[in-house]
Amino acid sequence: MIIEPRTRGFICTTAHPVGCAENVKNQIDYIKSKKTINGPKKVLVIGASTGFGLASRITSAFGSHAATIGVFFEKPPAEGKTASAGWYNTAGFETAAHKEGIYAKSINGDAFSNDIKRETIELIKKDLGKIDLLIYSLASPVRTHPDNGKRFRSTLKPIGASYTNKTVDFHTGNVNEVSIEPGTDEDIENTVTVMGGDDWQRWVSALQEADVLTKDFKTVAYSYIGPELTEPVYRKGTIGRAKDDLEKTAFTITDALKDIDGKAYVSVNKALVTQSSSAIPVIPLYISLLYKVMKAEGLQEGCIEQIHRLFNDRLYLDEIPTDEEGRIRIDDWEMKANIQEQVAKLWEEATTETLPKIGDLDGYTTEFYNLFGFRVPNVDYTKEADEMTGIPSIT
Ligand code: NAI
Ligand code: NA
């Protein structure tokens, strides 16, 4: 069928299989254009279908020929109805990997559940034996707790006081003020339950108990810090509490992995347009100004450039460079003083009238559509596409 974008706020309810596969191909080509990374060999990626998780899977497979198992939660297609973008991304990835004889299998289901953990471990035992890297890149607004079946919802709220600042509706380009009421203690707890470190720790301990981790096993989860400007809604808000918890959990996991010399890291990544970040108030305006400045300075990166740098310049060095809190930093370019000074200045000037000139609103909007396989160069959108495109090897 002919597939067009259908957007509702910060989501797009359709996705284009050819555009998604083309995005994946571009990321694969980027990795292939670099020299081989002395990287992982057998990798499990949780949240493998979009954003940083997909880039981690691609970097593993095409950077060091790693076998990958990807876990994600995506909507399969139905006759006349497209799948979600992560489904088509995975179809594109697996097809490309298999063509080059690279092992890739996927599991579609709720990573928070005990069942999916069990199923994943069985697949590792059957096909890989042991894994040497676990990437934890899950981003979800809800978690059904595996112990009691209760559903928890995460929020994106400030703590202590309401927060008012500018934001942009990137569909219309309108810059307006938003006010967000502070989260309650329950909001904080719920957000930590969904996006904190508990599920990461459960994955590692289930894998360790099943004896499917190699000696020197590593695991990495992704975090964000960002500038003062967004602190009330991000790092010092409810989601920031969850990231504090995630970062603390790295030490707990490392302690638990002493016997096998395993290590858990948090990598602090750059702000990027993904399905998750488009949902956060204020952040889209920040990103559109940041992109403008970073592009002008020649420092702009997408998910694949970020993860390539993570593997090549951090994670697989003999000595992994970290900050004083033990975190890997690949947000170093975003956080450069001269970048942040320029963004802060533009922030003051940003209005509906000025933004098209001082910010990269076009870049933001294009990347948003790209997430769903739309507006991708070299794709003919007037041609029929097969919405039933499947994933070659999925459980
Ligand atoms: P994303 O929305 O692109 O990817 C989320 C992934 O999680 C998808 O593969 C999705 O299928 C999977 N997922 C969601 N719920 C699931 C469930 N119940 N079971 C199994 N899989 C599930 O998100 P993005 O932006 O790549 O985020 C990944 C991590 O990176 C998050 O921890 C996020 O906080 C962090 N991060 C994101 C930044 C950004 O600007 N986008 C910046 C720095 C860190
Ligand atoms: Na991801």
XYZ file of C-alpha atoms and ligand atoms in Angstrom:
440
model
C 0.000 0.000 0.000
C 0.956 3.679 -0.208
C 2.036 4.675 3.296
C 1.884 8.214 4.594
C 2.732 9.708 7.961
C -0.180 10.167 10.328
C 0.894 12.213 13.334
C -0.821 12.878 16.618
C 1.196 15.276 18.795
C 4.603 13.757 19.347
C 3.709 10.367 17.946
C 3.294 9.051 14.438
C 0.879 6.157 14.135
C 2.213 4.877 10.819
C 5.704 3.806 9.761
C 7.319 3.153 6.399
C 9.104 -0.210 5.958
C 11.354 0.968 3.117
C 12.252 4.239 4.841
C 13.031 2.427 8.090
C 15.227 -0.102 6.286
C 17.013 2.764 4.515
C 17.717 4.487 7.867
C 19.186 1.243 9.162
C 21.249 0.810 6.002
C 22.677 4.315 6.425
C 23.714 3.473 9.983
C 25.267 0.192 8.844
C 27.187 2.028 6.099
C 28.471 4.522 8.648
C 29.855 1.729 10.838
C 31.343 -0.079 7.855
C 33.116 3.120 6.790
C 35.072 2.989 10.073
C 37.770 0.491 10.938
C 36.832 -2.698 12.790
C 36.293 -2.165 16.501
C 37.970 -4.537 18.913
C 34.498 -4.864 20.337
C 31.979 -7.348 21.680
C 31.339 -10.807 20.225
C 28.005 -11.925 21.703
C 25.578 -9.226 22.674
C 22.132 -8.887 24.201
C 20.408 -5.545 23.601
C 17.305 -4.629 25.594
C 15.452 -1.873 23.713
C 17.122 -2.878 20.437
C 14.634 -1.604 17.879
C 15.007 2.202 17.876
C 17.240 5.033 19.097
C 20.412 4.280 21.041
C 19.601 0.578 21.432
C 19.301 0.024 17.683
C 22.546 1.936 17.111
C 24.211 -0.280 19.748
C 23.007 -3.392 17.956
C 24.226 -2.123 14.579
C 27.608 -1.073 16.001
C 28.053 -4.511 17.604
C 27.055 -6.473 14.514
C 28.800 -4.449 11.845
C 31.642 -2.983 13.924
C 32.977 -6.236 15.370
C 30.890 -8.922 13.669
C 29.011 -9.679 16.889
C 26.078 -12.050 17.205
C 23.152 -10.109 18.660
C 19.877 -10.929 20.330
C 17.546 -7.940 20.424
C 14.599 -7.546 22.793
C 11.972 -4.856 22.227
C 8.282 -4.101 22.407
C 6.923 -3.286 18.961
C 3.650 -3.554 17.121
C 3.651 -6.127 14.299
C 1.848 -5.243 11.050
C -1.654 -6.329 10.119
C -3.244 -6.305 6.635
C -3.663 -2.642 5.722
C -2.068 -1.429 8.973
C 1.597 -0.665 9.343
C 3.826 -2.043 12.061
C 5.610 0.335 14.427
C 8.924 1.775 13.242
C 11.029 -0.453 15.507
C 9.515 -3.499 13.843
C 10.567 -2.363 10.362
C 13.973 -1.203 11.661
C 14.558 -4.701 12.995
C 13.404 -6.294 9.744
C 15.940 -4.138 7.882
C 18.673 -4.892 10.391
C 18.181 -8.663 10.455
C 17.971 -8.932 6.683
C 21.258 -7.030 6.319
C 22.962 -9.016 9.092
C 21.907 -12.412 7.761
C 23.078 -11.471 4.281
C 26.577 -11.126 5.728
C 26.363 -14.274 7.816
C 26.008 -12.373 11.077
C 23.806 -14.052 13.694
C 20.781 -11.954 14.693
C 17.579 -13.033 16.407
C 14.901 -10.969 18.082
C 12.321 -11.299 20.813
C 9.255 -9.055 20.789
C 7.682 -8.739 24.218
C 7.705 -7.002 27.574
C 11.299 -6.877 28.814
C 10.067 -6.107 32.351
C 8.388 -9.518 32.560
C 9.877 -12.722 33.973
C 8.663 -14.663 30.920
C 10.659 -12.611 28.429
C 13.756 -12.847 30.636
C 13.348 -16.646 30.734
C 12.764 -16.882 26.988
C 15.823 -14.723 26.262
C 18.036 -16.815 28.528
C 16.878 -20.017 26.813
C 17.760 -18.535 23.438
C 21.208 -17.464 24.663
C 21.854 -20.963 26.041
C 20.704 -22.626 22.845
C 22.452 -20.384 20.323
C 25.228 -18.356 21.946
C 26.227 -20.112 25.142
C 27.323 -16.931 26.906
C 27.186 -13.210 26.210
C 29.990 -10.700 26.814
C 27.911 -7.504 26.583
C 24.447 -6.442 27.694
C 23.178 -3.071 26.474
C 20.224 -1.816 28.489
C 18.480 0.863 26.408
C 14.891 0.569 27.423
C 12.696 3.674 27.456
C 9.116 3.148 28.500
C 6.346 5.202 30.077
C 4.907 2.172 31.908
C 6.028 -0.969 33.719
C 3.932 -3.880 34.826
C 5.723 -5.072 37.921
C 6.776 -8.727 37.637
C 6.224 -9.428 41.349
C 2.669 -8.155 41.813
C 1.283 -7.332 38.346
C 0.792 -3.682 39.338
C 1.142 -1.130 36.560
C 3.391 1.874 37.224
C 3.501 5.015 35.108
C 6.519 7.305 34.841
C 6.125 11.081 34.647
C 8.172 14.029 33.388
C 7.566 16.561 36.133
C 9.635 18.993 38.177
C 10.069 18.384 41.888
C 9.221 20.858 44.651
C 7.906 23.749 42.580
C 6.084 24.226 39.317
C 8.282 25.022 36.334
C 7.535 27.463 33.549
C 9.638 27.813 30.444
C 9.475 27.990 26.676
C 8.723 25.036 24.484
C 8.054 24.528 20.801
C 5.338 22.628 19.011
C 7.620 21.390 16.258
C 4.711 20.694 13.879
C 3.621 24.346 13.843
C 6.836 26.064 14.952
C 4.916 27.873 17.695
C 7.044 28.817 20.671
C 4.927 29.046 23.813
C 5.327 28.950 27.538
C 4.432 25.758 29.346
C 3.928 25.351 33.046
C 4.316 21.957 34.612
C 3.034 21.210 38.083
C 5.478 19.484 40.433
C 5.303 15.726 40.824
C 4.109 14.133 44.051
C 6.180 11.667 46.074
C 4.189 8.953 44.378
C 5.125 10.322 40.926
C 8.777 10.179 41.931
C 8.499 6.609 43.235
C 6.609 5.449 40.165
C 9.105 7.028 37.768
C 11.990 5.383 39.614
C 10.130 2.053 39.447
C 9.718 2.350 35.664
C 12.967 4.021 34.554
C 15.351 3.395 37.479
C 17.825 0.548 37.811
C 15.641 -2.239 39.229
C 14.861 -3.976 35.953
C 18.463 -3.665 34.711
C 19.627 -5.349 37.908
C 16.998 -8.086 37.519
C 18.226 -8.800 33.973
C 21.837 -9.088 35.082
C 21.063 -11.265 38.065
C 18.834 -13.586 35.990
C 21.611 -13.901 33.394
C 24.233 -14.478 36.064
C 22.136 -17.124 37.815
C 21.710 -18.926 34.501
C 25.500 -18.816 34.051
C 25.334 -17.190 30.620
C 27.828 -14.364 31.272
C 31.452 -14.602 30.140
C 34.370 -13.600 32.327
C 34.973 -9.869 31.805
C 31.312 -9.409 30.906
C 30.245 -5.770 30.574
C 26.880 -4.098 30.760
C 25.973 -0.523 29.878
C 22.796 1.488 30.508
C 22.144 4.950 29.088
C 21.564 8.146 31.006
C 21.250 11.879 30.400
C 22.299 14.999 32.292
C 21.913 18.102 30.101
C 22.270 21.786 30.917
C 20.934 23.902 33.775
C 18.241 25.159 31.426
C 16.400 21.831 31.353
C 17.302 20.704 34.878
C 13.901 21.310 36.502
C 12.118 19.087 33.987
C 14.916 16.596 33.431
C 17.822 15.963 35.752
C 16.248 17.490 38.844
C 12.771 16.273 37.957
C 11.066 12.915 38.376
C 12.976 11.333 35.463
C 16.241 12.608 36.960
C 15.509 10.661 40.157
C 15.138 7.551 38.024
C 18.491 8.297 36.341
C 20.118 8.821 39.774
C 18.824 5.382 40.705
C 20.039 3.850 37.428
C 23.507 5.332 37.965
C 23.660 3.999 41.537
C 22.604 0.571 40.302
C 25.754 0.343 38.147
C 27.797 0.033 41.364
C 25.425 -2.558 42.848
C 25.673 -4.653 39.692
C 29.469 -4.363 39.528
C 29.666 -5.598 43.135
C 27.445 -8.554 42.306
C 29.660 -9.454 39.327
C 32.936 -9.633 41.303
C 33.315 -13.396 40.760
C 33.469 -13.045 36.991
C 35.233 -9.652 36.946
C 32.135 -8.192 35.349
C 31.494 -4.461 35.201
C 28.409 -2.294 34.874
C 28.602 1.216 33.421
C 26.298 4.061 32.762
C 27.015 6.070 29.648
C 25.726 9.633 29.609
C 24.628 10.318 26.058
C 23.820 13.419 24.035
C 20.310 14.839 23.599
C 18.854 13.492 20.372
C 15.538 13.322 18.602
C 14.020 9.937 19.450
C 10.498 8.790 20.155
C 11.201 9.145 23.875
C 12.752 12.615 23.848
C 10.019 14.166 21.666
C 7.599 13.487 24.505
C 9.463 15.639 27.029
C 8.294 19.267 27.310
C 10.944 21.974 26.707
C 13.478 19.442 25.354
C 12.460 19.782 21.662
C 13.197 23.528 21.761
C 16.503 22.867 23.477
C 17.389 20.209 20.888
C 16.537 22.450 17.946
C 18.876 25.170 19.275
C 21.540 22.635 20.228
C 21.503 21.058 16.763
C 21.938 24.456 15.133
C 24.978 25.255 17.264
C 26.553 21.789 17.073
C 26.106 21.618 13.302
C 27.738 25.051 12.924
C 30.662 23.845 15.059
C 30.947 20.583 13.103
C 30.205 18.575 16.242
C 26.740 17.223 15.500
C 26.221 13.485 16.064
C 23.268 11.125 15.726
C 22.702 7.856 17.605
C 25.098 5.877 15.417
C 27.977 8.376 15.688
C 27.449 8.498 19.455
C 27.497 4.746 19.910
C 30.438 4.291 17.576
C 32.358 6.736 19.759
C 31.164 4.922 22.887
C 32.506 1.567 21.658
C 35.612 2.812 19.859
C 36.846 5.563 22.183
C 35.539 4.412 25.564
C 34.178 0.949 26.218
C 36.786 -1.153 24.425
C 39.896 0.698 25.518
C 42.115 -1.049 28.083
C 41.332 1.776 30.496
C 37.750 3.061 30.232
C 37.679 6.824 30.805
C 34.957 7.922 33.256
C 34.015 11.064 35.191
C 34.447 11.378 38.962
C 31.087 9.605 39.453
C 32.288 6.622 37.429
C 30.121 7.464 34.415
C 31.196 7.238 30.782
C 30.600 10.595 29.091
C 29.750 10.855 25.399
C 27.760 14.013 26.046
C 31.122 15.798 26.248
C 30.607 17.731 23.010
C 27.055 18.782 23.911
C 28.285 20.001 27.299
C 31.281 22.008 26.006
C 31.163 25.477 27.567
C 31.137 27.333 24.252
C 28.270 25.185 22.932
C 26.176 25.696 26.065
C 26.893 29.445 26.169
C 25.616 29.818 22.614
C 22.515 27.718 23.295
C 21.709 29.717 26.446
C 21.969 32.955 24.509
C 19.745 31.689 21.685
C 17.270 30.409 24.275
C 16.658 34.001 25.417
C 16.028 35.081 21.836
C 13.798 32.176 20.789
C 10.283 33.102 19.688
C 7.927 31.770 17.039
C 9.322 34.449 14.693
C 13.043 33.947 15.370
C 13.213 30.159 15.764
C 13.255 29.209 12.064
C 16.423 31.307 11.748
C 18.227 30.780 15.043
C 17.217 27.153 15.607
C 17.307 23.989 13.540
C 13.563 23.464 13.527
C 13.724 21.876 10.066
C 16.388 19.483 11.269
C 14.242 18.552 14.249
C 11.105 17.986 12.214
C 12.943 16.010 9.530
C 14.566 13.771 12.131
C 11.204 13.255 13.795
C 9.701 12.041 10.518
C 12.834 9.990 9.819
C 12.214 8.056 13.047
C 9.158 6.566 11.358
C 10.819 6.044 7.981
C 9.420 9.193 6.361
C 11.265 11.995 4.508
C 14.252 9.700 4.074
C 16.385 10.553 1.014
C 16.318 8.011 -1.844
C 12.964 6.526 -0.870
C 10.118 6.757 -3.378
C 7.027 7.364 -1.268
C 4.707 7.258 -4.254
C 5.478 3.542 -4.650
C 3.504 0.762 -2.975
C 5.279 -0.631 0.089
C 4.677 -3.982 1.774
C 3.261 -3.199 5.191
C 3.443 -6.914 6.056
C 7.264 -6.834 5.988
C 8.386 -9.348 8.612
C 11.391 -9.860 10.818
C 13.398 -12.830 9.477
C 14.130 -14.377 12.834
C 11.734 -13.469 15.558
C 10.272 -15.241 18.545
P 13.632 4.872 22.140
O 12.235 5.219 22.457
O 14.166 5.163 20.788
O 13.885 3.291 22.403
C 13.224 2.589 23.408
C 13.384 1.100 23.188
O 12.799 0.413 24.309
C 12.679 0.553 21.944
O 13.474 -0.469 21.387
C 11.398 -0.059 22.519
O 10.842 -1.106 21.729
C 11.925 -0.589 23.830
N 10.890 -0.830 24.827
C 10.020 0.055 25.390
N 9.233 -0.567 26.295
C 9.627 -1.868 26.314
C 9.212 -3.012 27.038
N 8.252 -2.963 27.959
N 9.834 -4.198 26.770
C 10.806 -4.283 25.828
N 11.257 -3.228 25.144
C 10.670 -2.042 25.377
O 14.522 5.549 23.280
P 15.993 6.151 23.337
O 15.890 7.633 23.262
O 16.928 5.419 22.460
O 16.337 5.832 24.861
C 17.098 4.738 25.281
C 17.830 5.128 26.556
O 18.717 6.212 26.263
C 16.889 5.619 27.667
O 17.386 5.166 28.901
C 17.023 7.132 27.573
O 16.741 7.782 28.781
C 18.504 7.239 27.209
N 18.905 8.540 26.644
C 18.185 9.160 25.647
C 18.566 10.409 25.177
C 17.792 11.106 24.099
O 18.010 12.317 23.917
N 16.956 10.445 23.359
C 19.777 11.089 25.705
C 20.515 10.315 26.662
C 20.075 9.092 27.131
Na 16.767 2.352 22.345
